[in-house]
Amino acid sequence: MIMILAMAVSFSAAAEAQFIVKIRPAGPVYRARPSCPSSAHVWVGGNYIWRGGQYVYTDGYWAVPPGAGQRWVEGRWKHRRGGWVWVPGHWKRFR
């Protein structure tokens, strides 16, 4: 049981890792959105992922919110000591 908990904590920490880059990458990437599949879908903006020692942009997509009252909060670049980190987009419950 303790081993499973330790593994879960380590995977969670790895998923939340932020990599600092000295120079902020270029501004937002604008691409044409495909047609919306239904009125239930919302646009999930593109994100940056850390791959091969650098941030790589991934395109946005249409998605159905995971629950009632949930909205997509866009990702953003945040200045930190020593450089910039990408704060990924995420679903958030709004009242």
PDB file of N, CA, C and O in Angstrom, residues 3 25 32 49 59 62 75 92:
ATOM      1  N   MET A   3       3.915   1.547  -1.052  1.00  0.00           N
ATOM      2  CA  MET A   3       4.609   1.631  -2.339  1.00  0.00           C
ATOM      3  C   MET A   3       3.693   2.253  -3.394  1.00  0.00           C
ATOM      4  O   MET A   3       4.115   3.097  -4.171  1.00  0.00           O
ATOM      5  N   PRO A  25       9.214  32.173 -25.253  1.00  0.00           N
ATOM      6  CA  PRO A  25       8.895  31.866 -26.647  1.00  0.00           C
ATOM      7  C   PRO A  25       7.982  32.933 -27.261  1.00  0.00           C
ATOM      8  O   PRO A  25       7.401  33.755 -26.558  1.00  0.00           O
ATOM      9  N   ALA A  32      -6.306  28.282 -37.884  1.00  0.00           N
ATOM     10  CA  ALA A  32      -7.740  28.173 -38.179  1.00  0.00           C
ATOM     11  C   ALA A  32      -8.332  27.015 -37.380  1.00  0.00           C
ATOM     12  O   ALA A  32      -7.753  25.924 -37.324  1.00  0.00           O
ATOM     13  N   ILE A  49       4.136  21.653 -24.588  1.00  0.00           N
ATOM     14  CA  ILE A  49       4.613  20.520 -23.798  1.00  0.00           C
ATOM     15  C   ILE A  49       6.131  20.518 -23.854  1.00  0.00           C
ATOM     16  O   ILE A  49       6.722  21.033 -24.793  1.00  0.00           O
ATOM     17  N   ASP A  59      -1.498  21.807 -31.022  1.00  0.00           N
ATOM     18  CA  ASP A  59      -2.716  22.500 -31.456  1.00  0.00           C
ATOM     19  C   ASP A  59      -3.882  22.296 -30.493  1.00  0.00           C
ATOM     20  O   ASP A  59      -3.959  21.285 -29.789  1.00  0.00           O
ATOM     21  N   TRP A  62     -11.523  20.752 -30.108  1.00  0.00           N
ATOM     22  CA  TRP A  62     -12.860  20.884 -29.536  1.00  0.00           C
ATOM     23  C   TRP A  62     -13.067  19.775 -28.523  1.00  0.00           C
ATOM     24  O   TRP A  62     -12.670  18.638 -28.756  1.00  0.00           O
ATOM     25  N   GLY A  75      -3.949  28.287 -21.197  1.00  0.00           N
ATOM     26  CA  GLY A  75      -2.589  28.259 -20.669  1.00  0.00           C
ATOM     27  C   GLY A  75      -1.925  29.618 -20.890  1.00  0.00           C
ATOM     28  O   GLY A  75      -2.395  30.431 -21.691  1.00  0.00           O
ATOM     29  N   LYS A  92     -11.843  24.342 -15.125  1.00  0.00           N
ATOM     30  CA  LYS A  92     -12.127  24.928 -13.821  1.00  0.00           C
ATOM     31  C   LYS A  92     -13.630  25.075 -13.675  1.00  0.00           C
ATOM     32  O   LYS A  92     -14.322  25.480 -14.594  1.00  0.00           O
TER      33      LYS A  92
END
